[in-house]
GROMACS .gro file of C-alpha atoms in nm:
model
  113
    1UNK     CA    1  -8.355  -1.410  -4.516
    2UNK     CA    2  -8.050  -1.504  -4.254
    3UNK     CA    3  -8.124  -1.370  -3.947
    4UNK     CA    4  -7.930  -1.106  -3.754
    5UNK     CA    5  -7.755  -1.351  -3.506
    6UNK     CA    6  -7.689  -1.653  -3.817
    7UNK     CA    7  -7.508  -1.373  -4.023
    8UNK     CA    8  -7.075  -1.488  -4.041
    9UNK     CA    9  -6.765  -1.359  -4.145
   10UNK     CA   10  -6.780  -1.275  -4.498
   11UNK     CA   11  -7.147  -1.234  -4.571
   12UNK     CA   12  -7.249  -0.933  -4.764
   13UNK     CA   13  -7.540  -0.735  -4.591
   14UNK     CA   14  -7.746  -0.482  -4.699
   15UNK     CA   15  -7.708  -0.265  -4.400
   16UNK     CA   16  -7.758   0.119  -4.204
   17UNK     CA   17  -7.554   0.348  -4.319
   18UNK     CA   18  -7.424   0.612  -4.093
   19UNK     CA   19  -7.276   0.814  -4.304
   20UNK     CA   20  -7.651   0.909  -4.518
   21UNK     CA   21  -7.998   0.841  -4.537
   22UNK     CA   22  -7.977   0.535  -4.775
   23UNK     CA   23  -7.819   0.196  -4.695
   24UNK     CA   24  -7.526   0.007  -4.899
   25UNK     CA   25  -7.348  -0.299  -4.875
   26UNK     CA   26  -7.131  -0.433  -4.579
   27UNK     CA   27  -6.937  -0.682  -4.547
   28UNK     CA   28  -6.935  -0.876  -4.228
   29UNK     CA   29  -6.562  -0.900  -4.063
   30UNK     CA   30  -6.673  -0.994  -3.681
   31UNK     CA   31  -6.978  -1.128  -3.532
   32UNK     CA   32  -6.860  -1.099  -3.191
   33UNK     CA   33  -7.166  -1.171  -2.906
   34UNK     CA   34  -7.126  -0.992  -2.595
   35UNK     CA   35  -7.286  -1.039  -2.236
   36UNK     CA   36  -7.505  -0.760  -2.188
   37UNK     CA   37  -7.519  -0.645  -2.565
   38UNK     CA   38  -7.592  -0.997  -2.766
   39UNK     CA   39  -7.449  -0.988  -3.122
   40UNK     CA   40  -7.292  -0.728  -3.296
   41UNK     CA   41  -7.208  -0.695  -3.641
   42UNK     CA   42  -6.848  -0.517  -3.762
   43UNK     CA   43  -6.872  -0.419  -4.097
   44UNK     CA   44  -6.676  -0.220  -4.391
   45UNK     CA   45  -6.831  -0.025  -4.615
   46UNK     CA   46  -6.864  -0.136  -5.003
   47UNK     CA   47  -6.871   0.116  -5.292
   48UNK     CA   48  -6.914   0.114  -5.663
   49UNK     CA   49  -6.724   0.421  -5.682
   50UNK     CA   50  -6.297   0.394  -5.814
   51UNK     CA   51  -6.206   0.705  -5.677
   52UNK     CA   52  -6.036   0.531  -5.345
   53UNK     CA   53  -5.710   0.421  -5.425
   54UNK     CA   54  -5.668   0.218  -5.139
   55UNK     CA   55  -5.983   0.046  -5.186
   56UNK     CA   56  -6.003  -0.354  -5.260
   57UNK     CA   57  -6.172  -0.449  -5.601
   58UNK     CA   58  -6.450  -0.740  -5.536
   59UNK     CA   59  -6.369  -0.977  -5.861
   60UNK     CA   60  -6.605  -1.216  -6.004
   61UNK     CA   61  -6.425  -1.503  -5.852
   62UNK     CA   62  -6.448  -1.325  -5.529
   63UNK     CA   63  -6.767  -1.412  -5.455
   64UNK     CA   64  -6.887  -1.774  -5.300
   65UNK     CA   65  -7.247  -1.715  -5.448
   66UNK     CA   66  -7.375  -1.436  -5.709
   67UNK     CA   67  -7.177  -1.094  -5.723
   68UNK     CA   68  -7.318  -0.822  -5.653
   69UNK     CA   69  -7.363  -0.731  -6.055
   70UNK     CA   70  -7.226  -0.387  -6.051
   71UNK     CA   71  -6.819  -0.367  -6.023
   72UNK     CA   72  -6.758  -0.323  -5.634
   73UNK     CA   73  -6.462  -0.189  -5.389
   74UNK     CA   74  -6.418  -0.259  -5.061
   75UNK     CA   75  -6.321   0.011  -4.793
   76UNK     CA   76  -6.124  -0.188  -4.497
   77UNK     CA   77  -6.078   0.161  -4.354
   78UNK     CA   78  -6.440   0.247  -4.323
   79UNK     CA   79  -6.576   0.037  -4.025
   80UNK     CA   80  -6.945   0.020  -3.928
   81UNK     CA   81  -7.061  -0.185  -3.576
   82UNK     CA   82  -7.442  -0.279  -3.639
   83UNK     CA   83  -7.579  -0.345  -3.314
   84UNK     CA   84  -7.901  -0.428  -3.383
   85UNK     CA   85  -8.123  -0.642  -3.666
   86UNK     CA   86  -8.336  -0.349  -3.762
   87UNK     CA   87  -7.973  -0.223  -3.919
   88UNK     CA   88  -7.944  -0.496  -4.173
   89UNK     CA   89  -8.215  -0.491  -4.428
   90UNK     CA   90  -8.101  -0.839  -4.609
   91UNK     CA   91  -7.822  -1.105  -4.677
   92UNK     CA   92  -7.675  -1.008  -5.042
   93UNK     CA   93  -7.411  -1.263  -5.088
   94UNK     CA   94  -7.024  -1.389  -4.906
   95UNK     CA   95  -6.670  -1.356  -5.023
   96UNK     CA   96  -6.479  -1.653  -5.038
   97UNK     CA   97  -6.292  -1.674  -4.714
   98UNK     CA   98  -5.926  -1.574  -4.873
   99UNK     CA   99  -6.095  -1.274  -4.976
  100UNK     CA  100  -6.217  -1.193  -4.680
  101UNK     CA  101  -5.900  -1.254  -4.530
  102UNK     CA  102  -5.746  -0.965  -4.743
  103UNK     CA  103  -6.006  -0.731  -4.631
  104UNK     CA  104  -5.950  -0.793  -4.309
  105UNK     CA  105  -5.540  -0.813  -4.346
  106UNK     CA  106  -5.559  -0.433  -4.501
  107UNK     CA  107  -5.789  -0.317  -4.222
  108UNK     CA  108  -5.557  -0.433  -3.961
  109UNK     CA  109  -5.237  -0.270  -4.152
  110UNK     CA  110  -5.437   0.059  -4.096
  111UNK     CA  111  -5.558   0.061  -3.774
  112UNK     CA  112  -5.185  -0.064  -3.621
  113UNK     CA  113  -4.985   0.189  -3.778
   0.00000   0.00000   0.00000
């Protein structure tokens, strides 16, 4: 398992979700490591669900290891901080950095206009 701290930009946690009781995949946009608060993790949320039309489909080739085997969207809108290990349950897999780069490309476009 990669530890909380080794986890980089693109990596595809398992991970706390606020928004219910049961996690889901995140991936990893920032790993930015403050003074008083160590490393914290900002995320976007990942669903299998196609009813977001802004959402970013995860191909096959996306992927620098295994996908995730189920047909996944991105949600650059829907940002998570994880601030602590006990919110990531495991390392899943990591986008290929161009990928990545999109995701975090469309979050920006929403958050500056």
């Amino acid at each position: 398992m990669t530890a909380f701290d080794e986890l980089e930009r693109g990596d595809i946690i398992w991970g706390t979700d606020p928004l219910s009781d049961k996690g889901r995949p995140m991936l990893v946009l920032g790993t930015p490591r403050f003074p008083n608060h160590g490393v914290q993790l900002i995320t976007v949320l990942i669903s299998t669900k196609t009813y977001h039309e802004e959402s970013l489909t995860l191909r096959d080739d996306d992927y620098k290891g295994e996908s995730l085997g189920e047909r996944s969207y991105v949600l650059p809108w829907s940002l998570v901080t994880l601030n602590d290990a006990s919110e990531v349950e495991f390392h899943m897999t990591s986008l290929v950095d161009e990928r990545t780069e999109d995701v975090a490309t469309q979050l920006i476009s929403y958050i500056s206009s």
